[in-house]
Coordinates of C-alpha atoms and ligand atoms in Angstrom, one line a residue:
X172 CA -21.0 -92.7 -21.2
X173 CA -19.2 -92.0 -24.4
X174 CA -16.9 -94.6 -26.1
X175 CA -13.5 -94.3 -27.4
X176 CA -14.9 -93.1 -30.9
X177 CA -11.3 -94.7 -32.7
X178 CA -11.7 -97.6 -30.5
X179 CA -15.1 -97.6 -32.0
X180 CA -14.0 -97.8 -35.5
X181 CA -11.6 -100.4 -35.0
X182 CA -14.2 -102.9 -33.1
X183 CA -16.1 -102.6 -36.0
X184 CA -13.6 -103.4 -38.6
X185 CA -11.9 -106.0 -36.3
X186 CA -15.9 -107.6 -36.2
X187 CA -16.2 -106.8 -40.3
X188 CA -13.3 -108.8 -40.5
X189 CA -13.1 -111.6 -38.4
X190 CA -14.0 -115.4 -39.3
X191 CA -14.0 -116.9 -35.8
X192 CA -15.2 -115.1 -33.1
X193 CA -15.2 -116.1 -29.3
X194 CA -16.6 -114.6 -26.4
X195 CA -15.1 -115.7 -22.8
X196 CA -15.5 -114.3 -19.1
X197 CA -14.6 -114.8 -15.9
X198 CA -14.5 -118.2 -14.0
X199 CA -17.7 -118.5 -11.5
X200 CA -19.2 -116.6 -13.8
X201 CA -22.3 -114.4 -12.7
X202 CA -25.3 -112.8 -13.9
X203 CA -22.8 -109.8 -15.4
X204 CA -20.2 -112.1 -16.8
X205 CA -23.7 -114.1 -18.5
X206 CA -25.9 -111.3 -19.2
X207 CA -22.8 -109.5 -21.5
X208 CA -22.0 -112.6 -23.2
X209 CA -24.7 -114.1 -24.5
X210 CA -26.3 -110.2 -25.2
X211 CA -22.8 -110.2 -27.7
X212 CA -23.1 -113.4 -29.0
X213 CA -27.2 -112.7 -30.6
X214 CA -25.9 -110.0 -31.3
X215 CA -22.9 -111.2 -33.7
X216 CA -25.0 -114.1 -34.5
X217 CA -27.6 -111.3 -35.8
X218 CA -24.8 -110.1 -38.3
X219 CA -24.1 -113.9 -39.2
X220 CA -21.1 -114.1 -37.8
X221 CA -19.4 -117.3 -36.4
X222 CA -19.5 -116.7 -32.9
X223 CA -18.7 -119.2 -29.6
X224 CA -19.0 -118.5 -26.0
X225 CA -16.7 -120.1 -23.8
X226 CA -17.6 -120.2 -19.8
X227 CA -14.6 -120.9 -17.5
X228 CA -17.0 -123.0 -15.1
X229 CA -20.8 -123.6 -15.1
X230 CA -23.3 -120.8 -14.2
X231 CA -25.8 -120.5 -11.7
X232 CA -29.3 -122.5 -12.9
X233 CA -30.8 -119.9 -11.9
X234 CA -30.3 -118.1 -15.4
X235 CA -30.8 -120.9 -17.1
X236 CA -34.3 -119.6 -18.0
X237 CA -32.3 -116.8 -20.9
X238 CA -29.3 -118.8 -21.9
X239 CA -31.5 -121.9 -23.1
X240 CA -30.7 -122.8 -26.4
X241 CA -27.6 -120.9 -26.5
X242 CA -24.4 -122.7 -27.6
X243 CA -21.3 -123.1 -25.4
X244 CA -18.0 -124.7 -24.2
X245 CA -17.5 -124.7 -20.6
X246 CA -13.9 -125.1 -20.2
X247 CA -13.8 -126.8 -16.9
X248 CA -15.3 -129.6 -18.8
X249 CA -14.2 -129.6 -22.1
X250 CA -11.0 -127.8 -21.7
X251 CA -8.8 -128.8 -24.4
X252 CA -12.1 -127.6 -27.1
X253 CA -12.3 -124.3 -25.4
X254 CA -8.1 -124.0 -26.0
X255 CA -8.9 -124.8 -29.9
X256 CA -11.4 -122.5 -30.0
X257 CA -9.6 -119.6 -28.1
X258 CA -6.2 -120.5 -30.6
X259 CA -8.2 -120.6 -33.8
X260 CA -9.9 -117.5 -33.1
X261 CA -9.3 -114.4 -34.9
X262 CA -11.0 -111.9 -32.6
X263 CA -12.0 -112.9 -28.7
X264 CA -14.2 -110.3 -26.7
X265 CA -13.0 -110.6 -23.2
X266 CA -16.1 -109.6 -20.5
X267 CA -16.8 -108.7 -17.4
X268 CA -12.9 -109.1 -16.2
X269 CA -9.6 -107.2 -16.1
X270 CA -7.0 -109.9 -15.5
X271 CA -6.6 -112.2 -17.9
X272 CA -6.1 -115.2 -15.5
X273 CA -9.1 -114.5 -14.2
X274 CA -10.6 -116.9 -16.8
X275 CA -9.3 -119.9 -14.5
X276 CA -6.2 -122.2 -15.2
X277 CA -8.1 -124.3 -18.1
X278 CA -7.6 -121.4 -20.4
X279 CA -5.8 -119.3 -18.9
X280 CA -2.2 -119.5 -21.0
X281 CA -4.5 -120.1 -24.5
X282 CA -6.0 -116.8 -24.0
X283 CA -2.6 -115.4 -23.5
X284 CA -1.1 -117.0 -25.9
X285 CA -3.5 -117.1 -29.1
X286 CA -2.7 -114.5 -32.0
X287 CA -6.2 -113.3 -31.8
X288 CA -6.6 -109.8 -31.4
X289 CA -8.1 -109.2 -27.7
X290 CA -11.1 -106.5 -27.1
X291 CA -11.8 -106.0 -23.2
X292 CA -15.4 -105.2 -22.4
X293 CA -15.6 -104.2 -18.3
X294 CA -16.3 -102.4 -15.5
X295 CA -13.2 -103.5 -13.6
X296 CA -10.8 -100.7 -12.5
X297 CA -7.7 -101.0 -13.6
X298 CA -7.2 -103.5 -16.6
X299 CA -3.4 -105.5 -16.8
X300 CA -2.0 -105.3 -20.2
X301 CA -2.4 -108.2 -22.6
X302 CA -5.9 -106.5 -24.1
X303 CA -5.5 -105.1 -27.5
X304 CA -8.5 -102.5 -27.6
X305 CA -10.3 -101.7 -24.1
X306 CA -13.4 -100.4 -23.3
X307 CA -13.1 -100.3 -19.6
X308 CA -15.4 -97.8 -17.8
X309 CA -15.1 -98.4 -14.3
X310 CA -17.8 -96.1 -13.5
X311 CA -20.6 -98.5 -15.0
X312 CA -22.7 -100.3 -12.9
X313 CA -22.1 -103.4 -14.8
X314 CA -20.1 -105.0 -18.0
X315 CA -23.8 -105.1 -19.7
X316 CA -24.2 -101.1 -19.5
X317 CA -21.2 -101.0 -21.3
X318 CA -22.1 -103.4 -23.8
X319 CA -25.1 -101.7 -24.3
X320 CA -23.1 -98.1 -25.5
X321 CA -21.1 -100.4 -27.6
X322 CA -23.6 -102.2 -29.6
X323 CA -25.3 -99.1 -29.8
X324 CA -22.2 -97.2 -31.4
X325 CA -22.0 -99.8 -33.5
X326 CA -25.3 -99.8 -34.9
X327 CA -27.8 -98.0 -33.3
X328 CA -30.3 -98.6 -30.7
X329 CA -32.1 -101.2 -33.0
X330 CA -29.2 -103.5 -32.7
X331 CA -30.9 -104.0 -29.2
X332 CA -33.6 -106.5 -29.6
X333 CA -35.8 -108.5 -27.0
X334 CA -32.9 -111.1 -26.2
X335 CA -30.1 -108.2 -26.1
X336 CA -31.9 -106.4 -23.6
X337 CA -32.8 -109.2 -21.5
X338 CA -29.6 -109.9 -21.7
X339 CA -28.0 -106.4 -20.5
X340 CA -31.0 -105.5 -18.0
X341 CA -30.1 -109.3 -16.2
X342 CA -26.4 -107.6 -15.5
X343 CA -27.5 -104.0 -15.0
X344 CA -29.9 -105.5 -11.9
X345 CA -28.1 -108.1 -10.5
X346 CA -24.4 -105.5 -10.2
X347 CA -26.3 -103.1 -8.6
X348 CA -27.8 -105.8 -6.2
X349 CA -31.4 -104.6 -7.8
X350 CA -30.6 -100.9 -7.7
X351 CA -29.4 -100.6 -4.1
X352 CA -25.2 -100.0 -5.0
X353 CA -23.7 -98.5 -8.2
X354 CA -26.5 -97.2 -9.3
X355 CA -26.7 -93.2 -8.7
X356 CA -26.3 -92.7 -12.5
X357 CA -29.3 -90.6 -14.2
X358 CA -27.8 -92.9 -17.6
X359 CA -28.0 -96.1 -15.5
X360 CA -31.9 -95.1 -16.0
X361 CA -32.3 -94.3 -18.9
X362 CA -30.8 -97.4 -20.4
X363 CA -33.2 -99.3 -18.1
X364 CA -36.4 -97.7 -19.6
X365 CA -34.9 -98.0 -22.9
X366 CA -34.4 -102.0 -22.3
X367 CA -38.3 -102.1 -20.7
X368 CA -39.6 -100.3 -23.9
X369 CA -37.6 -103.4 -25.8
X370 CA -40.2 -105.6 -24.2
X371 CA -38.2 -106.3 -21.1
X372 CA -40.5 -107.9 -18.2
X373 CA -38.8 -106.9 -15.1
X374 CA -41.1 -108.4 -12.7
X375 CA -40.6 -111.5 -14.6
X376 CA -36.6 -111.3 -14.5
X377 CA -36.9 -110.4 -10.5
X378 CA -38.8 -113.6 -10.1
X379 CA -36.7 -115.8 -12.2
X380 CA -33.1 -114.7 -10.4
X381 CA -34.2 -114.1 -6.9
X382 CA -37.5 -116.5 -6.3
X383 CA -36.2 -119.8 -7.4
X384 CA -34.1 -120.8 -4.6
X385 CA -33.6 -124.5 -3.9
X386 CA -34.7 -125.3 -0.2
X387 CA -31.5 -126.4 0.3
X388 CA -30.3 -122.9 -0.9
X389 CA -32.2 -120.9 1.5
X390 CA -31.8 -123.2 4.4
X391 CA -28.3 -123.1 3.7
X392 CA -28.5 -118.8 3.7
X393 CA -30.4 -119.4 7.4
X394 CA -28.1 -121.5 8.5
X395 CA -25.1 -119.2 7.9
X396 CA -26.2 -115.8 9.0
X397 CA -27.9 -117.8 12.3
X398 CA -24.9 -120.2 13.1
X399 CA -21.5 -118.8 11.1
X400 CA -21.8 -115.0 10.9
X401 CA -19.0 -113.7 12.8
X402 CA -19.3 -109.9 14.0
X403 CA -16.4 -107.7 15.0
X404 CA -18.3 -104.2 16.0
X405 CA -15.1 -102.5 17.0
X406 CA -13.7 -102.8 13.8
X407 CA -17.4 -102.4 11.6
X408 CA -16.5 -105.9 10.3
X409 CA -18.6 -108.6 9.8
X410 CA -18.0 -112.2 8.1
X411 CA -19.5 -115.8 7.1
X412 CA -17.1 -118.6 6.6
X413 CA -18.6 -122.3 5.2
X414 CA -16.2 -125.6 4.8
X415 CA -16.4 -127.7 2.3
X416 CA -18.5 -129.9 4.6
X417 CA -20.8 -127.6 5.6
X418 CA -21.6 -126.8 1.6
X419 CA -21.8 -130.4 1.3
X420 CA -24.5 -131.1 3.6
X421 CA -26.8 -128.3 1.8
X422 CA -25.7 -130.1 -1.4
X423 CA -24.0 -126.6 -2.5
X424 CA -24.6 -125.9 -6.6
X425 CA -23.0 -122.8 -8.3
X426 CA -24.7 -119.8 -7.3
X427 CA -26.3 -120.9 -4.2
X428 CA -23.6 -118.6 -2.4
X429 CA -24.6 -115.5 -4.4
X430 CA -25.7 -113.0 -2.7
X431 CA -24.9 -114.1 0.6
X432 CA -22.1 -111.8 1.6
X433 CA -24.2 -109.0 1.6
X434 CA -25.9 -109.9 4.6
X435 CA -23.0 -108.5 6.7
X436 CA -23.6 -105.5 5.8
X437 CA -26.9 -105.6 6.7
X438 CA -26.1 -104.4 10.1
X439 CA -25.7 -101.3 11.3
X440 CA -22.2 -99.8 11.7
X441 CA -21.4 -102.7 9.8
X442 CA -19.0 -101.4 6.5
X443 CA -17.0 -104.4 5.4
X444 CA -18.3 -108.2 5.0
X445 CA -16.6 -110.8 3.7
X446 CA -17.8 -114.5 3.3
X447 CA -15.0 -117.4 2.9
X448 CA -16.1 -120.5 0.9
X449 CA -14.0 -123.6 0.6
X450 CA -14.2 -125.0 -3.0
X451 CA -12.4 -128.4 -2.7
X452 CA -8.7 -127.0 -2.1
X453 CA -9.2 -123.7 -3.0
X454 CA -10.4 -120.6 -0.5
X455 CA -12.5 -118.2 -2.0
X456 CA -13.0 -114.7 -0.8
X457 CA -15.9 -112.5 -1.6
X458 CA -15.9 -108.7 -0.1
X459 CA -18.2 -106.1 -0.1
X460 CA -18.1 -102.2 1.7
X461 CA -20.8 -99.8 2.6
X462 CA -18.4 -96.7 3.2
X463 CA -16.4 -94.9 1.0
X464 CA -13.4 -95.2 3.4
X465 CA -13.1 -98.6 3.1
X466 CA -11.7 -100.0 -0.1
X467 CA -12.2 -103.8 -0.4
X468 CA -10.5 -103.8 -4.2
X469 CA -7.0 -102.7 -2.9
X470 CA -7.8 -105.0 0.4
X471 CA -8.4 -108.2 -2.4
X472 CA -4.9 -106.6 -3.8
X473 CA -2.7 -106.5 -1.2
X474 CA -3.8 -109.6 0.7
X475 CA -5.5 -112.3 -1.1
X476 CA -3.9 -111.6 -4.6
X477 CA -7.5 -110.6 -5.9
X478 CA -9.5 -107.1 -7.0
X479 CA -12.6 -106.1 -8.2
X480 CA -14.4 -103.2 -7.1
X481 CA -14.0 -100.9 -4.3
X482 CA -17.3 -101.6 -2.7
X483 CA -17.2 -104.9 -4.3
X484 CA -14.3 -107.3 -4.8
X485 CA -12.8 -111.1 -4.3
X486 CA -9.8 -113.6 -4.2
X487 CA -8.8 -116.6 -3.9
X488 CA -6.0 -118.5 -1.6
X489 CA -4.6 -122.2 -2.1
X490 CA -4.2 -123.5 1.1
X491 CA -6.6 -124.3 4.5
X492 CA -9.2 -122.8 5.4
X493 CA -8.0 -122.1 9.0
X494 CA -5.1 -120.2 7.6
X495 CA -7.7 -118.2 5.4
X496 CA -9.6 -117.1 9.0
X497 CA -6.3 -116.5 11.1
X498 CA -5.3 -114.3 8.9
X499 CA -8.5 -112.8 7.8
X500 CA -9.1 -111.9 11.5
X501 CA -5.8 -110.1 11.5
X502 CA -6.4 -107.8 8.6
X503 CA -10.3 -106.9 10.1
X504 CA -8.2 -105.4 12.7
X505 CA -6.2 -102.9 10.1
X506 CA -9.4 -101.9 8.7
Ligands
5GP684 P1 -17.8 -111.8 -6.1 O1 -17.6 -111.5 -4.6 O2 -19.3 -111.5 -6.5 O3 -17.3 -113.1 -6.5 O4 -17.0 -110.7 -6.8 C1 -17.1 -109.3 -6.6 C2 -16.4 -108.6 -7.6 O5 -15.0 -108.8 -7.6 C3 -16.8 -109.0 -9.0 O6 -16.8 -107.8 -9.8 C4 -15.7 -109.9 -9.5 O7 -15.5 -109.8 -10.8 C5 -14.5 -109.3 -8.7 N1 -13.6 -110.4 -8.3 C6 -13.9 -111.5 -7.6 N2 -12.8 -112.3 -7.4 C7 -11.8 -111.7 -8.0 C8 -10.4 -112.0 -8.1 O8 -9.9 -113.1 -7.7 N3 -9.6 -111.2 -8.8 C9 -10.1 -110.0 -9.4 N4 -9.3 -109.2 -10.0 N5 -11.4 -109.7 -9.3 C10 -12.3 -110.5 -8.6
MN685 MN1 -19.7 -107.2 -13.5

């Protein structure tokens, strides 16, 4: 991957200059949207610079184990600090998005609005304007592969440290669903042994994301793929759909879904998946492809005012759940 080198210079005046810097990413942020903000943050922390993250919503616990000790606003809490912050910034890195109301409506209009200028740092295809300097790169497995070229053409490969890597390998495994999607790159590689010669225990990272399920979390994963997974083999489609009640009674934290979706595409003939949640009054849609013909991004597009990825996407609908599934089951059919 080679950067934009002018966009290069400019990142590192913009940095050079700035007095407040934040860093903000999605809402439900995941390991990605984590991984590539707290590897910026040490590193701008590294250069004494006056650095805040700001998290849309709370992350999964179960990356608690790297982000301990590392300061931040969640805005779904403290949403009027987060607004401050975003308006009194001079420079804000946005990360592992494309849309800027993708940050969620607590900060949605600061991020538009502030004066600050804007740097995109993604893997998303096809960024919306409102970004003042992109590095979008599609083609990456992840928003931390990317920040690893960019730290790197900013200041070499020792600007990676223990924490940085950590940091960048947690998004490289967990976007490539541990090296099984998005991950045909000889580069992808490279960077990886590069981050396990930084002191990177990957053993130790596999354990901490994907061995420290809650019981409720894994009953909760047997009880949808044994009771809610609904297959349509004529059209390879496959989907999960869980109420609010249902994620109630397996006293559903954030992250306990991740992963999930997947499963439909465990079977065989199998090529699109889609798993519906119902987050209070809001229906959130997660879709994943196994085939090259079918494009979930444009199917997030064009119905559930969403994107993403094309094997990889999501959106969101305000309204009940049964309208969610009605139509849902009509679009599997267009596939
Ligand atoms: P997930 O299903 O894991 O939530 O999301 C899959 C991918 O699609 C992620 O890369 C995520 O950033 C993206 N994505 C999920 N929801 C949306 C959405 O509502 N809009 C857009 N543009 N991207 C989304
Ligand atoms: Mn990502």
């Amino acid at each position: 991957m080679k950067l934009n080198e002018a966009n290069i210079k400019t990142a590192k005046a913009l940095i050079k200059k700035a007095q407040r810097i934040s860093i903000i990413t999605h809402f439900n942020p995941d390991a990605d949207a984590v991984g590539s903000s707290i590897g910026l943050y040490y590193y701008l922390k590294k250069r004494k610079k006056d650095a805040t993250i700001i998290m849309p919503n709370p992350f999964p616990a179960f990356l608690d184990f790297f982000a301990a000790g590392v300061d931040m606003i969640i805005a779904s809490k403290e949403s009027k600090k987060a607004c401050k912050v975003l308006m009194e910034s001079d420079l804000i890195f946005c990360l592992d998005f494309n849309m800027i109301h993708r940050v969620g409506n607590q900060t949605k209009d600061a991020l538009h609005d502030s004066q600050a200028t804007k740097i995109l740092i993604d893997h998303h295809q096809e960024p919306e304007k409102g970004f003042d300097v992109k590095f979008s790169y599609p083609s990456a497995s992840s928003t931390t592969e990317v920040l690893a070229h960019f730290l790197t053409a900013l200041s070499g490969k020792r600007a990676i440290d223990f924490g940085i890597a950590q940091a960048i390998y947690i998004g490289v495994c967990t976007d490539t669903g541990s090296f099984s999607y998005n991950c045909n790159n000889a580069e992808t590689y490279s960077l990886v042994s590069e981050l396990v010669g930084k002191g990177v225990k990957v053993d130790k990272v596999h354990q901490e994301i994907y061995n420290t399920f809650s019981e409720n979390r894994l009953r909760l994963l047997g009880y949808a793929i044994y009771q809610k997974l609904k297959v349509f083999p004529q059209y390879h489609a496959a989907y999960i759909c869980l109420s609010n009640d249902e994620l109630r009674r397996y006293r559903f934290q954030p992250g306990d879904t991740e992963g999930l979706v997947n499963y439909c595409l465990n079977l065989d003939g199998v090529t699109f998946g889609c798993l519906v949640t119902e987050r209070d009054r809001v229906v959130r849609l997660s879709f994943r492809s196994k085939s090259d013909t079918v494009d979930v991004n444009k199917f997030a597009r064009k119905y559930w005012s969403g994107g993403g990825h094309i094997m990889a996407s999501g959106g969101t609908y305000q309204g009940k759940l049964s309208d969610v599934i009605t139509a849902l089951e009509q679009q599997i059919k267009t596939l």
